Amino acid sequence: VLSSERSLRLLMSLLCISLAAAPSYSSAVPPRAGSALHAATAGRSPAAVAVAGRRALLDAVAVSAAGSILAGLPLAASASGGATAGKYTTIPVAKRRYFGRVKQGVFEFLNMGGAVEKGDFKSQPVTAFFSQTIVSTSARQKSGCAMSDNCKVKEEYSSRWEDLQLSMFLLGNAFRLDSGKPPEKVKQVKEAKAFFSEVEKLQRAMRQNNAAEAKARFASATNALDVYLNDVELPPTVDDVYSSKADTKVPSLCQGSFCV
């Protein structure tokens, strides 16, 4: 947006300069025969010819200036598909927003592996992954609202498991290639749901204190997760990137002094 405004200001400045510097045409220097200006001014008075010549010059300057400015502007990135055709692709945006959250979720999921192997389903890594410990909505007072209970926004929590499901879904859906395709038919979303299903079976096995079934489901969930990670361009679960906590903050994207 900022680049467009600067470009328009530059274009207007060029037009103003051209208007001041443009020479007047007189009948002493008639338009060249066969030219567009000659055809447009045939049979007209010298004053009309002068005005037409001046306008023709300004039109030419405007077209030239606009072409030069537009040529220097960055083109919109190719869209990820029909869903964003003509706009900046959603894939880089989704990566910037959700890579950190997905990495952190994978880190905490894999951190349960040792406890699942031992059959210790009450251990801290397990409870931390499924417990409501993440602040999803901060408590605040609504702006421009009278002092009442309805004006207060209560603090809400979610679990790392719930946040991982949401971020995996949103990241996977960004890879769709057809705007008409619903999310449930996007390959990456299907792969995410396959992982979700295995984790739910893992939870069921842990509630039943079935150690053997829990181990099998954890292994199946890890395999399903690897399939998803590959198709959203993230490293597999054996990569060292998941050996420590990830930065879940969304990095700012800036162009000059304008940031989003």
C-alpha atoms as a PDB file:
ATOM      1  CA  VAL A   1       0.000   0.000   0.000  1.00  0.00           C
ATOM      2  CA  LEU A   2       2.799   2.376   0.890  1.00  0.00           C
ATOM      3  CA  SER A   3       4.607   1.733  -2.391  1.00  0.00           C
ATOM      4  CA  SER A   4       1.408   2.404  -4.355  1.00  0.00           C
ATOM      5  CA  GLU A   5       0.852   5.753  -2.622  1.00  0.00           C
ATOM      6  CA  ARG A   6       4.436   6.841  -3.277  1.00  0.00           C
ATOM      7  CA  SER A   7       4.138   5.810  -6.894  1.00  0.00           C
ATOM      8  CA  LEU A   8       0.943   7.832  -7.349  1.00  0.00           C
ATOM      9  CA  ARG A   9       2.541  10.889  -5.779  1.00  0.00           C
ATOM     10  CA  LEU A  10       5.526  10.526  -8.099  1.00  0.00           C
ATOM     11  CA  LEU A  11       3.233  10.180 -11.097  1.00  0.00           C
ATOM     12  CA  MET A  12       1.316  13.343 -10.164  1.00  0.00           C
ATOM     13  CA  SER A  13       4.568  15.252  -9.722  1.00  0.00           C
ATOM     14  CA  LEU A  14       5.739  14.201 -13.187  1.00  0.00           C
ATOM     15  CA  LEU A  15       2.457  15.290 -14.713  1.00  0.00           C
ATOM     16  CA  CYS A  16       2.652  18.692 -13.023  1.00  0.00           C
ATOM     17  CA  ILE A  17       6.214  19.195 -14.253  1.00  0.00           C
ATOM     18  CA  SER A  18       5.207  18.166 -17.758  1.00  0.00           C
ATOM     19  CA  LEU A  19       2.244  20.552 -17.705  1.00  0.00           C
ATOM     20  CA  ALA A  20       4.475  23.465 -16.822  1.00  0.00           C
ATOM     21  CA  ALA A  21       7.130  22.572 -19.361  1.00  0.00           C
ATOM     22  CA  ALA A  22       4.941  21.519 -22.277  1.00  0.00           C
ATOM     23  CA  PRO A  23       5.280  23.915 -25.251  1.00  0.00           C
ATOM     24  CA  SER A  24       2.299  25.404 -27.013  1.00  0.00           C
ATOM     25  CA  TYR A  25       1.712  24.346 -30.600  1.00  0.00           C
ATOM     26  CA  SER A  26       0.957  27.014 -33.139  1.00  0.00           C
ATOM     27  CA  SER A  27      -0.132  27.041 -36.716  1.00  0.00           C
ATOM     28  CA  ALA A  28       3.473  27.905 -37.673  1.00  0.00           C
ATOM     29  CA  VAL A  29       4.459  24.335 -36.886  1.00  0.00           C
ATOM     30  CA  PRO A  30       1.535  22.250 -38.102  1.00  0.00           C
ATOM     31  CA  PRO A  31       1.130  18.639 -37.017  1.00  0.00           C
ATOM     32  CA  ARG A  32       2.829  16.088 -39.219  1.00  0.00           C
ATOM     33  CA  ALA A  33       0.524  14.767 -41.941  1.00  0.00           C
ATOM     34  CA  GLY A  34      -0.830  11.321 -41.180  1.00  0.00           C
ATOM     35  CA  SER A  35      -0.232  11.650 -37.437  1.00  0.00           C
ATOM     36  CA  ALA A  36      -2.961  11.088 -34.849  1.00  0.00           C
ATOM     37  CA  LEU A  37      -2.771  14.766 -33.903  1.00  0.00           C
ATOM     38  CA  HIS A  38      -3.124  15.822 -37.561  1.00  0.00           C
ATOM     39  CA  ALA A  39      -6.270  13.682 -37.901  1.00  0.00           C
ATOM     40  CA  ALA A  40      -7.729  14.983 -34.648  1.00  0.00           C
ATOM     41  CA  THR A  41      -7.150  18.663 -35.489  1.00  0.00           C
ATOM     42  CA  ALA A  42      -7.919  18.755 -39.187  1.00  0.00           C
ATOM     43  CA  GLY A  43     -10.050  21.790 -40.005  1.00  0.00           C
ATOM     44  CA  ARG A  44      -9.783  23.234 -36.476  1.00  0.00           C
ATOM     45  CA  SER A  45      -8.626  26.687 -35.402  1.00  0.00           C
ATOM     46  CA  PRO A  46      -4.993  27.358 -34.354  1.00  0.00           C
ATOM     47  CA  ALA A  47      -6.126  27.762 -30.711  1.00  0.00           C
ATOM     48  CA  ALA A  48      -7.833  24.373 -30.767  1.00  0.00           C
ATOM     49  CA  VAL A  49      -4.767  22.842 -32.402  1.00  0.00           C
ATOM     50  CA  ALA A  50      -2.583  24.252 -29.613  1.00  0.00           C
ATOM     51  CA  VAL A  51      -4.829  22.766 -26.942  1.00  0.00           C
ATOM     52  CA  ALA A  52      -4.961  19.408 -28.698  1.00  0.00           C
ATOM     53  CA  GLY A  53      -1.193  19.348 -29.089  1.00  0.00           C
ATOM     54  CA  ARG A  54      -0.687  20.174 -25.445  1.00  0.00           C
ATOM     55  CA  ARG A  55      -3.107  17.419 -24.379  1.00  0.00           C
ATOM     56  CA  ALA A  56      -1.475  14.885 -26.696  1.00  0.00           C
ATOM     57  CA  LEU A  57       1.901  15.617 -25.177  1.00  0.00           C
ATOM     58  CA  LEU A  58       0.555  15.254 -21.646  1.00  0.00           C
ATOM     59  CA  ASP A  59      -1.114  11.953 -22.546  1.00  0.00           C
ATOM     60  CA  ALA A  60       2.166  10.637 -23.861  1.00  0.00           C
ATOM     61  CA  VAL A  61       4.040  11.785 -20.769  1.00  0.00           C
ATOM     62  CA  ALA A  62       1.419  10.200 -18.487  1.00  0.00           C
ATOM     63  CA  VAL A  63       1.605   6.853 -20.266  1.00  0.00           C
ATOM     64  CA  SER A  64       5.406   6.901 -20.236  1.00  0.00           C
ATOM     65  CA  ALA A  65       5.615   7.885 -16.574  1.00  0.00           C
ATOM     66  CA  ALA A  66       3.051   5.318 -15.479  1.00  0.00           C
ATOM     67  CA  GLY A  67       4.829   2.607 -17.407  1.00  0.00           C
ATOM     68  CA  SER A  68       8.162   3.490 -15.828  1.00  0.00           C
ATOM     69  CA  ILE A  69       6.705   3.537 -12.323  1.00  0.00           C
ATOM     70  CA  LEU A  70       4.771   0.310 -12.695  1.00  0.00           C
ATOM     71  CA  ALA A  71       7.793  -1.413 -14.179  1.00  0.00           C
ATOM     72  CA  GLY A  72       9.714  -0.628 -11.025  1.00  0.00           C
ATOM     73  CA  LEU A  73       7.094  -1.992  -8.644  1.00  0.00           C
ATOM     74  CA  PRO A  74       7.385  -5.574  -7.379  1.00  0.00           C
ATOM     75  CA  LEU A  75       4.859  -7.898  -8.924  1.00  0.00           C
ATOM     76  CA  ALA A  76       2.481  -9.757  -6.648  1.00  0.00           C
ATOM     77  CA  ALA A  77       3.854 -13.145  -5.727  1.00  0.00           C
ATOM     78  CA  SER A  78       2.356 -15.998  -7.654  1.00  0.00           C
ATOM     79  CA  ALA A  79      -0.737 -17.269  -5.916  1.00  0.00           C
ATOM     80  CA  SER A  80      -0.823 -20.664  -4.291  1.00  0.00           C
ATOM     81  CA  GLY A  81      -3.879 -21.434  -6.356  1.00  0.00           C
ATOM     82  CA  GLY A  82      -7.307 -20.219  -7.274  1.00  0.00           C
ATOM     83  CA  ALA A  83      -7.998 -19.413  -3.654  1.00  0.00           C
ATOM     84  CA  THR A  84      -5.719 -16.383  -3.817  1.00  0.00           C
ATOM     85  CA  ALA A  85      -5.312 -15.728  -7.539  1.00  0.00           C
ATOM     86  CA  GLY A  86      -4.208 -12.146  -8.117  1.00  0.00           C
ATOM     87  CA  LYS A  87      -3.172 -11.678  -4.489  1.00  0.00           C
ATOM     88  CA  TYR A  88      -0.084 -12.458  -2.512  1.00  0.00           C
ATOM     89  CA  THR A  89       0.251 -16.193  -1.989  1.00  0.00           C
ATOM     90  CA  THR A  90      -1.123 -17.561   1.265  1.00  0.00           C
ATOM     91  CA  ILE A  91       1.615 -20.176   1.607  1.00  0.00           C
ATOM     92  CA  PRO A  92       4.414 -17.800   2.753  1.00  0.00           C
ATOM     93  CA  VAL A  93       1.946 -16.034   5.049  1.00  0.00           C
ATOM     94  CA  ALA A  94       0.774 -19.340   6.544  1.00  0.00           C
ATOM     95  CA  LYS A  95       4.367 -20.465   7.069  1.00  0.00           C
ATOM     96  CA  ARG A  96       5.186 -17.214   8.846  1.00  0.00           C
ATOM     97  CA  ARG A  97       2.123 -17.509  11.085  1.00  0.00           C
ATOM     98  CA  TYR A  98       2.016 -21.227  11.871  1.00  0.00           C
ATOM     99  CA  PHE A  99       5.477 -22.786  11.461  1.00  0.00           C
ATOM    100  CA  GLY A 100       6.488 -21.797  14.993  1.00  0.00           C
ATOM    101  CA  ARG A 101       3.304 -23.135  16.567  1.00  0.00           C
ATOM    102  CA  VAL A 102       3.471 -26.405  14.625  1.00  0.00           C
ATOM    103  CA  LYS A 103       7.140 -26.880  15.558  1.00  0.00           C
ATOM    104  CA  GLN A 104       6.378 -26.253  19.240  1.00  0.00           C
ATOM    105  CA  GLY A 105       3.457 -28.682  19.116  1.00  0.00           C
ATOM    106  CA  VAL A 106       5.609 -31.355  17.484  1.00  0.00           C
ATOM    107  CA  PHE A 107       8.319 -30.768  20.097  1.00  0.00           C
ATOM    108  CA  GLU A 108       5.853 -31.297  22.964  1.00  0.00           C
ATOM    109  CA  PHE A 109       4.223 -34.288  21.269  1.00  0.00           C
ATOM    110  CA  LEU A 110       7.562 -36.040  20.766  1.00  0.00           C
ATOM    111  CA  ASN A 111       8.507 -35.148  24.329  1.00  0.00           C
ATOM    112  CA  MET A 112       5.783 -37.580  25.471  1.00  0.00           C
ATOM    113  CA  GLY A 113       7.578 -40.491  23.796  1.00  0.00           C
ATOM    114  CA  GLY A 114       9.622 -41.512  26.812  1.00  0.00           C
ATOM    115  CA  ALA A 115       6.611 -41.456  29.138  1.00  0.00           C
ATOM    116  CA  VAL A 116       4.497 -43.476  26.691  1.00  0.00           C
ATOM    117  CA  GLU A 117       7.289 -46.015  26.353  1.00  0.00           C
ATOM    118  CA  LYS A 118       7.368 -46.439  30.138  1.00  0.00           C
ATOM    119  CA  GLY A 119       3.601 -46.449  30.464  1.00  0.00           C
ATOM    120  CA  ASP A 120       3.756 -43.378  32.715  1.00  0.00           C
ATOM    121  CA  PHE A 121       0.643 -41.573  31.496  1.00  0.00           C
ATOM    122  CA  LYS A 122       0.484 -39.194  34.456  1.00  0.00           C
ATOM    123  CA  SER A 123       3.949 -37.739  33.840  1.00  0.00           C
ATOM    124  CA  GLN A 124       4.541 -34.024  33.270  1.00  0.00           C
ATOM    125  CA  PRO A 125       5.186 -34.238  29.481  1.00  0.00           C
ATOM    126  CA  VAL A 126       1.838 -35.983  28.951  1.00  0.00           C
ATOM    127  CA  THR A 127      -0.230 -33.724  31.169  1.00  0.00           C
ATOM    128  CA  ALA A 128       1.498 -30.602  29.789  1.00  0.00           C
ATOM    129  CA  PHE A 129       0.577 -31.550  26.205  1.00  0.00           C
ATOM    130  CA  PHE A 130      -3.117 -32.128  26.905  1.00  0.00           C
ATOM    131  CA  SER A 131      -3.783 -29.647  29.742  1.00  0.00           C
ATOM    132  CA  GLN A 132      -5.358 -26.200  29.297  1.00  0.00           C
ATOM    133  CA  THR A 133      -2.237 -24.143  29.941  1.00  0.00           C
ATOM    134  CA  ILE A 134      -2.044 -21.759  26.956  1.00  0.00           C
ATOM    135  CA  VAL A 135      -3.745 -18.378  27.224  1.00  0.00           C
ATOM    136  CA  SER A 136      -5.764 -18.093  24.017  1.00  0.00           C
ATOM    137  CA  THR A 137      -7.693 -14.940  25.011  1.00  0.00           C
ATOM    138  CA  SER A 138      -6.391 -12.371  27.489  1.00  0.00           C
ATOM    139  CA  ALA A 139      -8.710 -10.761  30.014  1.00  0.00           C
ATOM    140  CA  ARG A 140      -9.499  -7.178  29.044  1.00  0.00           C
ATOM    141  CA  GLN A 141     -12.107  -4.432  29.127  1.00  0.00           C
ATOM    142  CA  LYS A 142     -13.964  -3.735  25.875  1.00  0.00           C
ATOM    143  CA  SER A 143     -13.242  -0.261  24.552  1.00  0.00           C
ATOM    144  CA  GLY A 144     -16.120   2.225  24.345  1.00  0.00           C
ATOM    145  CA  CYS A 145     -18.285   0.091  26.595  1.00  0.00           C
ATOM    146  CA  ALA A 146     -20.109   1.068  29.779  1.00  0.00           C
ATOM    147  CA  MET A 147     -18.901  -0.452  33.019  1.00  0.00           C
ATOM    148  CA  SER A 148     -20.738  -3.770  33.289  1.00  0.00           C
ATOM    149  CA  ASP A 149     -20.024  -7.497  33.265  1.00  0.00           C
ATOM    150  CA  ASN A 150     -20.803  -7.632  29.534  1.00  0.00           C
ATOM    151  CA  CYS A 151     -17.903  -5.238  28.888  1.00  0.00           C
ATOM    152  CA  LYS A 152     -15.338  -7.638  30.296  1.00  0.00           C
ATOM    153  CA  VAL A 153     -13.605 -10.239  28.147  1.00  0.00           C
ATOM    154  CA  LYS A 154     -12.690 -13.250  30.253  1.00  0.00           C
ATOM    155  CA  GLU A 155      -9.361 -15.013  29.990  1.00  0.00           C
ATOM    156  CA  GLU A 156      -9.584 -18.260  28.048  1.00  0.00           C
ATOM    157  CA  TYR A 157      -7.194 -21.193  27.804  1.00  0.00           C
ATOM    158  CA  SER A 158      -6.420 -23.969  25.357  1.00  0.00           C
ATOM    159  CA  SER A 159      -4.026 -26.913  25.369  1.00  0.00           C
ATOM    160  CA  ARG A 160      -0.932 -27.405  23.262  1.00  0.00           C
ATOM    161  CA  TRP A 161      -2.771 -30.322  21.667  1.00  0.00           C
ATOM    162  CA  GLU A 162      -5.696 -28.087  20.659  1.00  0.00           C
ATOM    163  CA  ASP A 163      -3.350 -25.386  19.364  1.00  0.00           C
ATOM    164  CA  LEU A 164      -1.407 -27.951  17.342  1.00  0.00           C
ATOM    165  CA  GLN A 165      -4.614 -29.184  15.704  1.00  0.00           C
ATOM    166  CA  LEU A 166      -5.660 -25.656  14.765  1.00  0.00           C
ATOM    167  CA  SER A 167      -2.267 -24.568  13.440  1.00  0.00           C
ATOM    168  CA  MET A 168      -1.781 -27.796  11.470  1.00  0.00           C
ATOM    169  CA  PHE A 169      -5.208 -27.387   9.874  1.00  0.00           C
ATOM    170  CA  LEU A 170      -4.648 -23.730   8.907  1.00  0.00           C
ATOM    171  CA  LEU A 171      -1.154 -24.397   7.580  1.00  0.00           C
ATOM    172  CA  GLY A 172      -2.301 -27.420   5.586  1.00  0.00           C
ATOM    173  CA  ASN A 173      -5.292 -25.613   4.091  1.00  0.00           C
ATOM    174  CA  ALA A 174      -2.986 -22.895   2.742  1.00  0.00           C
ATOM    175  CA  PHE A 175      -1.519 -25.457   0.336  1.00  0.00           C
ATOM    176  CA  ARG A 176      -4.751 -26.011  -1.579  1.00  0.00           C
ATOM    177  CA  LEU A 177      -4.441 -25.452  -5.322  1.00  0.00           C
ATOM    178  CA  ASP A 178      -8.092 -24.917  -6.170  1.00  0.00           C
ATOM    179  CA  SER A 179     -10.362 -22.295  -4.609  1.00  0.00           C
ATOM    180  CA  GLY A 180     -13.367 -24.541  -5.206  1.00  0.00           C
ATOM    181  CA  LYS A 181     -11.904 -27.430  -3.222  1.00  0.00           C
ATOM    182  CA  PRO A 182     -13.220 -27.634   0.366  1.00  0.00           C
ATOM    183  CA  PRO A 183     -10.616 -27.987   3.141  1.00  0.00           C
ATOM    184  CA  GLU A 184     -11.508 -31.609   3.881  1.00  0.00           C
ATOM    185  CA  LYS A 185     -10.350 -32.544   0.367  1.00  0.00           C
ATOM    186  CA  VAL A 186      -6.961 -30.833   0.606  1.00  0.00           C
ATOM    187  CA  LYS A 187      -4.200 -33.457   0.858  1.00  0.00           C
ATOM    188  CA  GLN A 188      -2.379 -31.754   3.726  1.00  0.00           C
ATOM    189  CA  VAL A 189      -5.614 -31.344   5.702  1.00  0.00           C
ATOM    190  CA  LYS A 190      -6.408 -35.038   5.218  1.00  0.00           C
ATOM    191  CA  GLU A 191      -2.925 -35.907   6.464  1.00  0.00           C
ATOM    192  CA  ALA A 192      -3.375 -33.660   9.496  1.00  0.00           C
ATOM    193  CA  LYS A 193      -6.685 -35.357  10.326  1.00  0.00           C
ATOM    194  CA  ALA A 194      -5.040 -38.786  10.040  1.00  0.00           C
ATOM    195  CA  PHE A 195      -2.564 -37.659  12.695  1.00  0.00           C
ATOM    196  CA  PHE A 196      -5.361 -36.258  14.862  1.00  0.00           C
ATOM    197  CA  SER A 197      -7.181 -39.600  14.689  1.00  0.00           C
ATOM    198  CA  GLU A 198      -4.109 -41.515  15.854  1.00  0.00           C
ATOM    199  CA  VAL A 199      -3.553 -39.131  18.779  1.00  0.00           C
ATOM    200  CA  GLU A 200      -7.182 -39.544  19.850  1.00  0.00           C
ATOM    201  CA  LYS A 201      -6.668 -43.323  19.826  1.00  0.00           C
ATOM    202  CA  LEU A 202      -3.505 -42.764  21.871  1.00  0.00           C
ATOM    203  CA  GLN A 203      -5.508 -40.767  24.415  1.00  0.00           C
ATOM    204  CA  ARG A 204      -8.081 -43.549  24.629  1.00  0.00           C
ATOM    205  CA  ALA A 205      -5.376 -46.134  25.225  1.00  0.00           C
ATOM    206  CA  MET A 206      -3.818 -44.008  27.975  1.00  0.00           C
ATOM    207  CA  ARG A 207      -7.170 -43.514  29.702  1.00  0.00           C
ATOM    208  CA  GLN A 208      -7.580 -47.303  29.662  1.00  0.00           C
ATOM    209  CA  ASN A 209      -4.005 -47.644  30.956  1.00  0.00           C
ATOM    210  CA  ASN A 210      -3.238 -49.918  27.990  1.00  0.00           C
ATOM    211  CA  ALA A 211       0.529 -49.510  27.653  1.00  0.00           C
ATOM    212  CA  ALA A 212       0.960 -51.783  24.612  1.00  0.00           C
ATOM    213  CA  GLU A 213      -1.818 -50.065  22.666  1.00  0.00           C
ATOM    214  CA  ALA A 214      -0.498 -46.632  23.646  1.00  0.00           C
ATOM    215  CA  LYS A 215       2.970 -47.475  22.307  1.00  0.00           C
ATOM    216  CA  ALA A 216       1.496 -48.682  19.022  1.00  0.00           C
ATOM    217  CA  ARG A 217      -0.692 -45.589  18.657  1.00  0.00           C
ATOM    218  CA  PHE A 218       2.173 -43.235  19.461  1.00  0.00           C
ATOM    219  CA  ALA A 219       4.264 -44.875  16.723  1.00  0.00           C
ATOM    220  CA  SER A 220       1.364 -44.669  14.240  1.00  0.00           C
ATOM    221  CA  ALA A 221       0.757 -41.015  15.127  1.00  0.00           C
ATOM    222  CA  THR A 222       4.448 -40.209  14.620  1.00  0.00           C
ATOM    223  CA  ASN A 223       4.406 -41.844  11.173  1.00  0.00           C
ATOM    224  CA  ALA A 224       1.268 -39.897  10.198  1.00  0.00           C
ATOM    225  CA  LEU A 225       2.873 -36.697  11.462  1.00  0.00           C
ATOM    226  CA  ASP A 226       5.949 -37.284   9.286  1.00  0.00           C
ATOM    227  CA  VAL A 227       3.745 -37.555   6.191  1.00  0.00           C
ATOM    228  CA  TYR A 228       2.106 -34.219   7.013  1.00  0.00           C
ATOM    229  CA  LEU A 229       5.367 -32.437   7.845  1.00  0.00           C
ATOM    230  CA  ASN A 230       6.864 -33.483   4.525  1.00  0.00           C
ATOM    231  CA  ASP A 231       3.957 -32.032   2.562  1.00  0.00           C
ATOM    232  CA  VAL A 232       3.960 -28.669   4.393  1.00  0.00           C
ATOM    233  CA  GLU A 233       7.729 -28.342   3.850  1.00  0.00           C
ATOM    234  CA  LEU A 234       8.821 -28.936   7.448  1.00  0.00           C
ATOM    235  CA  PRO A 235      11.585 -31.330   8.604  1.00  0.00           C
ATOM    236  CA  PRO A 236      10.684 -34.864   9.739  1.00  0.00           C
ATOM    237  CA  THR A 237      10.247 -35.706  13.403  1.00  0.00           C
ATOM    238  CA  VAL A 238      13.826 -37.046  13.694  1.00  0.00           C
ATOM    239  CA  ASP A 239      15.259 -33.603  12.879  1.00  0.00           C
ATOM    240  CA  ASP A 240      17.097 -31.697  15.611  1.00  0.00           C
ATOM    241  CA  VAL A 241      14.772 -28.726  15.116  1.00  0.00           C
ATOM    242  CA  TYR A 242      12.296 -30.515  17.406  1.00  0.00           C
ATOM    243  CA  SER A 243      14.841 -31.160  20.163  1.00  0.00           C
ATOM    244  CA  SER A 244      14.120 -27.807  21.813  1.00  0.00           C
ATOM    245  CA  LYS A 245      11.295 -25.301  22.178  1.00  0.00           C
ATOM    246  CA  ALA A 246      10.298 -23.280  19.125  1.00  0.00           C
ATOM    247  CA  ASP A 247       9.600 -19.567  18.874  1.00  0.00           C
ATOM    248  CA  THR A 248       5.829 -19.274  18.492  1.00  0.00           C
ATOM    249  CA  LYS A 249       5.825 -15.506  17.909  1.00  0.00           C
ATOM    250  CA  VAL A 250       4.817 -14.443  14.400  1.00  0.00           C
ATOM    251  CA  PRO A 251       7.760 -12.555  12.841  1.00  0.00           C
ATOM    252  CA  SER A 252       6.981  -9.097  11.452  1.00  0.00           C
ATOM    253  CA  LEU A 253       7.128  -8.547   7.710  1.00  0.00           C
ATOM    254  CA  CYS A 254       8.285  -5.009   6.867  1.00  0.00           C
ATOM    255  CA  GLN A 255       8.755  -2.898   3.773  1.00  0.00           C
ATOM    256  CA  GLY A 256      10.421   0.326   4.788  1.00  0.00           C
ATOM    257  CA  SER A 257       8.532   1.683   7.799  1.00  0.00           C
ATOM    258  CA  PHE A 258       5.379  -0.328   7.025  1.00  0.00           C
ATOM    259  CA  CYS A 259       5.075  -3.619   8.922  1.00  0.00           C
ATOM    260  CA  VAL A 260       2.407  -6.312   9.182  1.00  0.00           C
END
